[in-house]
Amino acid sequence: DAGITQSPRHKVTETGTPVTLRCHQTENHRYMYWYRQDPGHGLRLIHYSYGVKDTDKGEVSDGYSVSRSKTEDFLLTLESATSSQTSVYFCAISDAGSENEQFFGPGTRLTVL
Amino acid sequence: SQKIEQNSEALNIQEGKTATLTCNYTNYSPAYLQWYRQDPGRGPVFLLLIRENEKEKRKERLKVTFDTTLKQSLFHITASQPADSATYLCALTGGGNKLTFGTGTQLKVEL
């Protein structure tokens, strides 16, 4: 398996609280992605990074921010969590963008009460 | 609008048969199309990538076709086994370094 971990793996939080999810890779891949997966919607891209300090929005970026200060770490922050952000969040990495396969982390299950 | 469609109904087949899954898309001109497998509670795992100038790609018991005229990809698993039971996702490049995923089709291989 590609060296990619996510933390925490599970989190329950309350509406209005800030939440940060961490993705860590040991593969030195340039691209990192955050997705959310919900029944009926499949995987949807939230934000992605194409290098240190270089990020761009995905399909469902509202309410989320990201940061990448090191190659190996990509953080996803929910500034003020809402119940609609209850989901499973996956991080993925890729060596060469969309022309290469993506390797996914194990996922973080987030519940916002 | 851009759309990727995979059959949302589960596909049930008998062991040893060939499973065929479909991915249709509209308003895309993808340079690449990828297929992933996802097991419950796990992240997707890459299976195959096919380029727009390739008609067919094979890997062991897997075969993918890509018809840019029909805007369709077919994913075949020959001699299917219960261990092939999973959800299969197709993904397209919509431009840039991003993939857009379909919602997936669940495959169940029965003894």
PDB file of C-alpha atoms in Angstrom:
ATOM      1  CA  ASP A   1       0.000   0.000   0.000  1.00  0.00           C
ATOM      2  CA  ALA A   2       1.081   3.540  -0.705  1.00  0.00           C
ATOM      3  CA  GLY A   3       2.312   5.287   2.425  1.00  0.00           C
ATOM      4  CA  ILE A   4      -0.657   7.472   3.121  1.00  0.00           C
ATOM      5  CA  THR A   5      -2.335   7.938   6.475  1.00  0.00           C
ATOM      6  CA  GLN A   6      -5.236  10.015   7.694  1.00  0.00           C
ATOM      7  CA  SER A   7      -5.961  11.280  11.177  1.00  0.00           C
ATOM      8  CA  PRO A   8      -8.190  11.072  12.993  1.00  0.00           C
ATOM      9  CA  ARG A   9      -9.942   8.026  11.592  1.00  0.00           C
ATOM     10  CA  HIS A  10     -13.173   8.852  13.353  1.00  0.00           C
ATOM     11  CA  LYS A  11     -14.450  12.083  14.829  1.00  0.00           C
ATOM     12  CA  VAL A  12     -17.694  13.268  16.339  1.00  0.00           C
ATOM     13  CA  THR A  13     -18.078  16.995  16.799  1.00  0.00           C
ATOM     14  CA  GLU A  14     -20.761  19.591  17.329  1.00  0.00           C
ATOM     15  CA  THR A  15     -22.133  22.135  14.904  1.00  0.00           C
ATOM     16  CA  GLY A  16     -20.111  25.331  14.855  1.00  0.00           C
ATOM     17  CA  THR A  17     -16.836  23.859  16.050  1.00  0.00           C
ATOM     18  CA  PRO A  18     -13.668  23.951  13.937  1.00  0.00           C
ATOM     19  CA  VAL A  19     -12.296  20.639  12.708  1.00  0.00           C
ATOM     20  CA  THR A  20      -8.971  19.808  11.058  1.00  0.00           C
ATOM     21  CA  LEU A  21      -8.275  16.559   9.257  1.00  0.00           C
ATOM     22  CA  ARG A  22      -4.717  15.567   8.429  1.00  0.00           C
ATOM     23  CA  CYS A  23      -3.357  13.613   5.508  1.00  0.00           C
ATOM     24  CA  HIS A  24       0.242  12.448   5.645  1.00  0.00           C
ATOM     25  CA  GLN A  25       2.191  10.741   2.848  1.00  0.00           C
ATOM     26  CA  THR A  26       5.632   9.173   2.699  1.00  0.00           C
ATOM     27  CA  GLU A  27       5.707   8.788  -1.107  1.00  0.00           C
ATOM     28  CA  ASN A  28       6.904  12.295  -1.976  1.00  0.00           C
ATOM     29  CA  HIS A  29       4.049  12.635  -4.484  1.00  0.00           C
ATOM     30  CA  ARG A  30       3.398  16.106  -5.831  1.00  0.00           C
ATOM     31  CA  TYR A  31      -0.391  16.039  -5.934  1.00  0.00           C
ATOM     32  CA  MET A  32      -2.681  15.620  -2.940  1.00  0.00           C
ATOM     33  CA  TYR A  33      -6.475  15.629  -2.928  1.00  0.00           C
ATOM     34  CA  TRP A  34      -9.322  15.776  -0.454  1.00  0.00           C
ATOM     35  CA  TYR A  35     -12.622  14.106  -1.338  1.00  0.00           C
ATOM     36  CA  ARG A  36     -15.835  13.516   0.507  1.00  0.00           C
ATOM     37  CA  GLN A  37     -18.011  10.487  -0.143  1.00  0.00           C
ATOM     38  CA  ASP A  38     -21.730  10.429   0.496  1.00  0.00           C
ATOM     39  CA  PRO A  39     -24.415   7.925  -0.487  1.00  0.00           C
ATOM     40  CA  GLY A  40     -25.879   8.795  -3.864  1.00  0.00           C
ATOM     41  CA  HIS A  41     -23.132  11.314  -4.651  1.00  0.00           C
ATOM     42  CA  GLY A  42     -20.038   9.231  -4.845  1.00  0.00           C
ATOM     43  CA  LEU A  43     -16.619  10.799  -4.411  1.00  0.00           C
ATOM     44  CA  ARG A  44     -16.551  14.565  -4.802  1.00  0.00           C
ATOM     45  CA  LEU A  45     -13.413  16.664  -4.877  1.00  0.00           C
ATOM     46  CA  ILE A  46     -13.163  19.343  -2.189  1.00  0.00           C
ATOM     47  CA  HIS A  47      -9.696  20.812  -2.745  1.00  0.00           C
ATOM     48  CA  TYR A  48      -6.423  19.653  -4.156  1.00  0.00           C
ATOM     49  CA  SER A  49      -2.779  20.659  -4.060  1.00  0.00           C
ATOM     50  CA  TYR A  50      -0.226  20.564  -6.837  1.00  0.00           C
ATOM     51  CA  GLY A  51       2.736  21.501  -4.674  1.00  0.00           C
ATOM     52  CA  VAL A  52       3.744  23.097  -1.398  1.00  0.00           C
ATOM     53  CA  LYS A  53       1.553  26.156  -0.830  1.00  0.00           C
ATOM     54  CA  ASP A  54      -0.205  25.556  -4.195  1.00  0.00           C
ATOM     55  CA  THR A  55      -3.858  24.631  -3.865  1.00  0.00           C
ATOM     56  CA  ASP A  56      -7.025  24.877  -5.905  1.00  0.00           C
ATOM     57  CA  LYS A  57     -10.733  24.394  -5.371  1.00  0.00           C
ATOM     58  CA  GLY A  58     -12.719  21.361  -6.329  1.00  0.00           C
ATOM     59  CA  GLU A  59     -16.387  20.736  -6.907  1.00  0.00           C
ATOM     60  CA  VAL A  60     -17.581  21.180  -3.300  1.00  0.00           C
ATOM     61  CA  SER A  61     -15.138  23.601  -1.679  1.00  0.00           C
ATOM     62  CA  ASP A  62     -17.581  25.881   0.167  1.00  0.00           C
ATOM     63  CA  GLY A  63     -17.073  25.668   3.929  1.00  0.00           C
ATOM     64  CA  TYR A  64     -13.641  24.046   3.616  1.00  0.00           C
ATOM     65  CA  SER A  65     -10.095  25.370   3.522  1.00  0.00           C
ATOM     66  CA  VAL A  66      -6.793  23.568   3.029  1.00  0.00           C
ATOM     67  CA  SER A  67      -3.137  24.128   3.652  1.00  0.00           C
ATOM     68  CA  ARG A  68       0.035  22.437   2.522  1.00  0.00           C
ATOM     69  CA  SER A  69       3.193  23.729   4.152  1.00  0.00           C
ATOM     70  CA  LYS A  70       5.206  20.539   3.557  1.00  0.00           C
ATOM     71  CA  THR A  71       5.205  18.014   0.729  1.00  0.00           C
ATOM     72  CA  GLU A  72       4.064  15.253   3.040  1.00  0.00           C
ATOM     73  CA  ASP A  73       1.137  16.948   4.810  1.00  0.00           C
ATOM     74  CA  PHE A  74      -2.180  18.232   3.496  1.00  0.00           C
ATOM     75  CA  LEU A  75      -4.650  19.622   6.016  1.00  0.00           C
ATOM     76  CA  LEU A  76      -8.390  20.042   5.526  1.00  0.00           C
ATOM     77  CA  THR A  77     -10.148  22.485   7.838  1.00  0.00           C
ATOM     78  CA  LEU A  78     -13.820  22.952   8.461  1.00  0.00           C
ATOM     79  CA  GLU A  79     -13.897  26.431  10.000  1.00  0.00           C
ATOM     80  CA  SER A  80     -17.358  25.964  11.507  1.00  0.00           C
ATOM     81  CA  ALA A  81     -18.695  22.468  11.049  1.00  0.00           C
ATOM     82  CA  THR A  82     -22.282  21.934   9.909  1.00  0.00           C
ATOM     83  CA  SER A  83     -24.406  18.792   9.864  1.00  0.00           C
ATOM     84  CA  SER A  84     -24.211  18.774   6.055  1.00  0.00           C
ATOM     85  CA  GLN A  85     -20.479  18.130   6.397  1.00  0.00           C
ATOM     86  CA  THR A  86     -21.103  14.763   8.042  1.00  0.00           C
ATOM     87  CA  SER A  87     -19.374  12.431   5.616  1.00  0.00           C
ATOM     88  CA  VAL A  88     -16.460  10.134   4.977  1.00  0.00           C
ATOM     89  CA  TYR A  89     -13.389  12.075   3.904  1.00  0.00           C
ATOM     90  CA  PHE A  90     -10.681  10.536   1.770  1.00  0.00           C
ATOM     91  CA  CYS A  91      -7.251  11.873   1.003  1.00  0.00           C
ATOM     92  CA  ALA A  92      -5.503  10.788  -2.179  1.00  0.00           C
ATOM     93  CA  ILE A  93      -2.068  11.298  -3.675  1.00  0.00           C
ATOM     94  CA  SER A  94      -0.758  11.172  -7.216  1.00  0.00           C
ATOM     95  CA  ASP A  95       2.626  11.504  -8.787  1.00  0.00           C
ATOM     96  CA  ALA A  96       1.573  13.212 -12.026  1.00  0.00           C
ATOM     97  CA  GLY A  97      -1.941  14.614 -11.818  1.00  0.00           C
ATOM     98  CA  SER A  98      -4.832  13.107 -13.693  1.00  0.00           C
ATOM     99  CA  GLU A  99      -2.712  11.035 -16.055  1.00  0.00           C
ATOM    100  CA  ASN A 100      -1.610   8.822 -13.214  1.00  0.00           C
ATOM    101  CA  GLU A 101      -3.509   6.758 -10.762  1.00  0.00           C
ATOM    102  CA  GLN A 102      -4.467   8.118  -7.384  1.00  0.00           C
ATOM    103  CA  PHE A 103      -3.656   6.305  -4.157  1.00  0.00           C
ATOM    104  CA  PHE A 104      -6.215   6.718  -1.427  1.00  0.00           C
ATOM    105  CA  GLY A 105      -5.927   6.847   2.320  1.00  0.00           C
ATOM    106  CA  PRO A 106      -8.138   4.822   4.665  1.00  0.00           C
ATOM    107  CA  GLY A 107     -10.651   7.616   5.184  1.00  0.00           C
ATOM    108  CA  THR A 108     -11.941   9.671   8.105  1.00  0.00           C
ATOM    109  CA  ARG A 109     -15.531   9.291   9.229  1.00  0.00           C
ATOM    110  CA  LEU A 110     -16.753  12.664  10.502  1.00  0.00           C
ATOM    111  CA  THR A 111     -20.062  13.133  12.273  1.00  0.00           C
ATOM    112  CA  VAL A 112     -21.315  16.641  13.010  1.00  0.00           C
ATOM    113  CA  LEU A 113     -24.132  16.688  15.556  1.00  0.00           C
TER     114      LEU A 113
ATOM    115  CA  SER B   1     -23.805  19.941 -17.627  1.00  0.00           C
ATOM    116  CA  GLN B   2     -21.103  17.325 -17.246  1.00  0.00           C
ATOM    117  CA  LYS B   3     -22.301  13.973 -16.046  1.00  0.00           C
ATOM    118  CA  ILE B   4     -20.853  10.521 -15.390  1.00  0.00           C
ATOM    119  CA  GLU B   5     -23.362   7.711 -15.110  1.00  0.00           C
ATOM    120  CA  GLN B   6     -22.845   4.263 -13.685  1.00  0.00           C
ATOM    121  CA  ASN B   7     -25.643   1.833 -13.019  1.00  0.00           C
ATOM    122  CA  SER B   8     -26.746   2.464  -9.447  1.00  0.00           C
ATOM    123  CA  GLU B   9     -28.408  -0.938  -9.209  1.00  0.00           C
ATOM    124  CA  ALA B  10     -26.216  -3.749  -7.951  1.00  0.00           C
ATOM    125  CA  LEU B  11     -25.096  -6.299 -10.491  1.00  0.00           C
ATOM    126  CA  ASN B  12     -25.469  -9.892  -9.312  1.00  0.00           C
ATOM    127  CA  ILE B  13     -23.734 -12.619 -11.281  1.00  0.00           C
ATOM    128  CA  GLN B  14     -22.722 -16.210 -10.787  1.00  0.00           C
ATOM    129  CA  GLU B  15     -19.162 -17.266 -10.115  1.00  0.00           C
ATOM    130  CA  GLY B  16     -17.279 -18.032 -13.292  1.00  0.00           C
ATOM    131  CA  LYS B  17     -19.343 -15.693 -15.470  1.00  0.00           C
ATOM    132  CA  THR B  18     -18.139 -12.442 -17.007  1.00  0.00           C
ATOM    133  CA  ALA B  19     -19.240  -9.273 -15.259  1.00  0.00           C
ATOM    134  CA  THR B  20     -19.690  -6.189 -17.426  1.00  0.00           C
ATOM    135  CA  LEU B  21     -20.011  -2.748 -15.880  1.00  0.00           C
ATOM    136  CA  THR B  22     -20.840   0.420 -17.797  1.00  0.00           C
ATOM    137  CA  CYS B  23     -19.673   4.002 -17.474  1.00  0.00           C
ATOM    138  CA  ASN B  24     -21.368   6.625 -19.649  1.00  0.00           C
ATOM    139  CA  TYR B  25     -20.448  10.271 -19.729  1.00  0.00           C
ATOM    140  CA  THR B  26     -21.755  13.480 -21.265  1.00  0.00           C
ATOM    141  CA  ASN B  27     -20.144  16.839 -21.947  1.00  0.00           C
ATOM    142  CA  TYR B  28     -16.651  15.531 -21.309  1.00  0.00           C
ATOM    143  CA  SER B  29     -13.739  15.039 -23.635  1.00  0.00           C
ATOM    144  CA  PRO B  30     -11.542  13.016 -21.313  1.00  0.00           C
ATOM    145  CA  ALA B  31      -7.963  12.284 -22.181  1.00  0.00           C
ATOM    146  CA  TYR B  32      -7.956   9.410 -19.689  1.00  0.00           C
ATOM    147  CA  LEU B  33     -10.457   7.177 -18.018  1.00  0.00           C
ATOM    148  CA  GLN B  34      -9.709   5.175 -14.906  1.00  0.00           C
ATOM    149  CA  TRP B  35     -11.396   2.362 -13.013  1.00  0.00           C
ATOM    150  CA  TYR B  36     -11.159   1.822  -9.275  1.00  0.00           C
ATOM    151  CA  ARG B  37     -12.365  -0.819  -6.874  1.00  0.00           C
ATOM    152  CA  GLN B  38     -13.737   0.075  -3.451  1.00  0.00           C
ATOM    153  CA  ASP B  39     -14.454  -2.340  -0.630  1.00  0.00           C
ATOM    154  CA  PRO B  40     -16.738  -1.366   2.291  1.00  0.00           C
ATOM    155  CA  GLY B  41     -14.991   0.898   4.786  1.00  0.00           C
ATOM    156  CA  ARG B  42     -11.886   1.280   2.617  1.00  0.00           C
ATOM    157  CA  GLY B  43     -10.552   3.821   0.166  1.00  0.00           C
ATOM    158  CA  PRO B  44     -10.731   3.176  -3.586  1.00  0.00           C
ATOM    159  CA  VAL B  45      -7.940   1.178  -5.188  1.00  0.00           C
ATOM    160  CA  PHE B  46      -6.748   1.873  -8.730  1.00  0.00           C
ATOM    161  CA  LEU B  47      -7.251  -0.897 -11.283  1.00  0.00           C
ATOM    162  CA  LEU B  48      -6.744   0.349 -14.842  1.00  0.00           C
ATOM    163  CA  LEU B  49      -6.181   3.507 -16.859  1.00  0.00           C
ATOM    164  CA  ILE B  50      -7.060   3.799 -20.536  1.00  0.00           C
ATOM    165  CA  ARG B  51      -6.179   6.701 -22.809  1.00  0.00           C
ATOM    166  CA  GLU B  52      -8.482   8.267 -25.393  1.00  0.00           C
ATOM    167  CA  ASN B  53      -6.448   6.823 -28.263  1.00  0.00           C
ATOM    168  CA  GLU B  54      -6.647   3.296 -26.845  1.00  0.00           C
ATOM    169  CA  LYS B  55      -9.657   1.157 -27.609  1.00  0.00           C
ATOM    170  CA  GLU B  56      -8.966  -1.607 -25.122  1.00  0.00           C
ATOM    171  CA  LYS B  57      -6.737  -2.369 -22.147  1.00  0.00           C
ATOM    172  CA  ARG B  58      -6.254  -5.663 -20.349  1.00  0.00           C
ATOM    173  CA  LYS B  59      -4.806  -6.687 -17.018  1.00  0.00           C
ATOM    174  CA  GLU B  60      -5.113 -10.302 -15.964  1.00  0.00           C
ATOM    175  CA  ARG B  61      -8.872 -11.020 -15.790  1.00  0.00           C
ATOM    176  CA  LEU B  62      -9.809  -7.368 -16.306  1.00  0.00           C
ATOM    177  CA  LYS B  63     -10.576  -5.675 -19.587  1.00  0.00           C
ATOM    178  CA  VAL B  64     -11.565  -2.065 -20.205  1.00  0.00           C
ATOM    179  CA  THR B  65     -12.845  -0.558 -23.428  1.00  0.00           C
ATOM    180  CA  PHE B  66     -13.140   3.137 -24.215  1.00  0.00           C
ATOM    181  CA  ASP B  67     -15.395   4.388 -26.996  1.00  0.00           C
ATOM    182  CA  THR B  68     -15.083   8.161 -27.314  1.00  0.00           C
ATOM    183  CA  THR B  69     -17.778   8.227 -30.011  1.00  0.00           C
ATOM    184  CA  LEU B  70     -20.354   6.513 -27.804  1.00  0.00           C
ATOM    185  CA  LYS B  71     -18.905   8.292 -24.759  1.00  0.00           C
ATOM    186  CA  GLN B  72     -18.795   5.011 -22.933  1.00  0.00           C
ATOM    187  CA  SER B  73     -16.396   2.691 -21.156  1.00  0.00           C
ATOM    188  CA  LEU B  74     -17.083  -0.952 -20.417  1.00  0.00           C
ATOM    189  CA  PHE B  75     -15.307  -2.792 -17.618  1.00  0.00           C
ATOM    190  CA  HIS B  76     -15.206  -6.580 -17.816  1.00  0.00           C
ATOM    191  CA  ILE B  77     -14.158  -9.127 -15.213  1.00  0.00           C
ATOM    192  CA  THR B  78     -13.838 -12.591 -16.711  1.00  0.00           C
ATOM    193  CA  ALA B  79     -14.131 -15.798 -14.680  1.00  0.00           C
ATOM    194  CA  SER B  80     -15.532 -13.777 -11.809  1.00  0.00           C
ATOM    195  CA  GLN B  81     -14.989 -14.892  -8.224  1.00  0.00           C
ATOM    196  CA  PRO B  82     -16.743 -14.015  -4.957  1.00  0.00           C
ATOM    197  CA  ALA B  83     -13.603 -12.039  -4.035  1.00  0.00           C
ATOM    198  CA  ASP B  84     -14.411  -9.693  -6.941  1.00  0.00           C
ATOM    199  CA  SER B  85     -17.488  -8.487  -5.056  1.00  0.00           C
ATOM    200  CA  ALA B  86     -17.015  -4.768  -4.466  1.00  0.00           C
ATOM    201  CA  THR B  87     -18.084  -1.391  -5.780  1.00  0.00           C
ATOM    202  CA  TYR B  88     -16.400  -0.316  -8.998  1.00  0.00           C
ATOM    203  CA  LEU B  89     -15.912   3.353  -9.810  1.00  0.00           C
ATOM    204  CA  CYS B  90     -15.020   4.978 -13.086  1.00  0.00           C
ATOM    205  CA  ALA B  91     -13.248   8.316 -13.128  1.00  0.00           C
ATOM    206  CA  LEU B  92     -12.584  10.833 -15.878  1.00  0.00           C
ATOM    207  CA  THR B  93     -10.209  13.701 -16.365  1.00  0.00           C
ATOM    208  CA  GLY B  94     -12.334  16.779 -16.817  1.00  0.00           C
ATOM    209  CA  GLY B  95      -9.360  19.013 -17.428  1.00  0.00           C
ATOM    210  CA  GLY B  96      -6.417  19.973 -15.314  1.00  0.00           C
ATOM    211  CA  ASN B  97      -5.108  17.621 -12.689  1.00  0.00           C
ATOM    212  CA  LYS B  98      -8.451  16.522 -11.348  1.00  0.00           C
ATOM    213  CA  LEU B  99     -10.511  13.379 -11.629  1.00  0.00           C
ATOM    214  CA  THR B 100     -14.284  13.275 -11.513  1.00  0.00           C
ATOM    215  CA  PHE B 101     -15.745  10.028 -10.214  1.00  0.00           C
ATOM    216  CA  GLY B 102     -18.965   8.247 -11.024  1.00  0.00           C
ATOM    217  CA  THR B 103     -21.128   7.018  -8.159  1.00  0.00           C
ATOM    218  CA  GLY B 104     -20.064   3.425  -8.719  1.00  0.00           C
ATOM    219  CA  THR B 105     -21.733   0.107  -9.362  1.00  0.00           C
ATOM    220  CA  GLN B 106     -21.847  -2.611  -6.733  1.00  0.00           C
ATOM    221  CA  LEU B 107     -20.936  -6.052  -8.018  1.00  0.00           C
ATOM    222  CA  LYS B 108     -21.943  -9.211  -6.158  1.00  0.00           C
ATOM    223  CA  VAL B 109     -20.530 -12.521  -7.321  1.00  0.00           C
ATOM    224  CA  GLU B 110     -22.475 -15.455  -5.986  1.00  0.00           C
ATOM    225  CA  LEU B 111     -21.369 -19.056  -5.618  1.00  0.00           C
TER     226      LEU B 111
END
